[in-house]
């Protein structure tokens, strides 16, 4: 029988994957891939334009993979690259007006999925689990 730690790891991985797939199915009609909607959503939530490398790290992909995704988003008119004022080698990313519109659609559709999946969850349980996952994430990110 697997340990609780093994069960937790499997549950966390499987739930995160299933969650992304549920949102992906909901967004299929928008015609954008999971990598694209994640890049759009993460860029929209930033307080200042992220670099390609920063966005790749947040999405959890290698730089070359992110470059290909960004190329598609730029070509579709959802995102623009601008050179950094401090380092011309660094390209900063921001959403175009069309990108902000598609983000609103992504957010609305994802919110429906969130409400469907979490609507019957006890709010106290949701708060405890959320705080635990946030703390776990912070602990992982703080490791060398």
mmCIF file of C-alpha atoms in Angstrom, residues 9 13 15 25 29 43 50-52 56-57 68 75 82 90-91 100 103 105 128 140 142 144:
data_model
loop_
_atom_site.group_PDB
_atom_site.id
_atom_site.type_symbol
_atom_site.label_atom_id
_atom_site.label_comp_id
_atom_site.label_asym_id
_atom_site.label_seq_id
_atom_site.Cartn_x
_atom_site.Cartn_y
_atom_site.Cartn_z
ATOM 1 C CA UNK A 9 2.145 13.315 -4.663
ATOM 2 C CA UNK A 13 0.001 15.742 -9.862
ATOM 3 C CA UNK A 15 -5.439 16.875 -9.886
ATOM 4 C CA UNK A 25 -11.738 21.495 -22.842
ATOM 5 C CA UNK A 29 -13.840 26.863 -28.862
ATOM 6 C CA UNK A 43 1.153 37.666 -18.665
ATOM 7 C CA UNK A 50 7.659 39.612 -17.906
ATOM 8 C CA UNK A 51 10.623 38.494 -19.954
ATOM 9 C CA UNK A 52 10.352 35.379 -22.114
ATOM 10 C CA UNK A 56 8.769 30.147 -19.370
ATOM 11 C CA UNK A 57 9.671 29.535 -15.720
ATOM 12 C CA UNK A 68 7.563 28.968 -30.061
ATOM 13 C CA UNK A 75 1.505 36.141 -35.007
ATOM 14 C CA UNK A 82 9.512 44.839 -26.677
ATOM 15 C CA UNK A 90 15.891 40.625 -23.112
ATOM 16 C CA UNK A 91 12.457 40.753 -24.693
ATOM 17 C CA UNK A 100 -6.606 41.418 -23.263
ATOM 18 C CA UNK A 103 -7.756 36.908 -21.600
ATOM 19 C CA UNK A 105 -12.752 35.178 -22.338
ATOM 20 C CA UNK A 128 -7.227 25.166 4.565
ATOM 21 C CA UNK A 140 9.484 24.468 -2.941
ATOM 22 C CA UNK A 142 12.646 28.781 -1.687
ATOM 23 C CA UNK A 144 18.162 26.049 -3.863
#
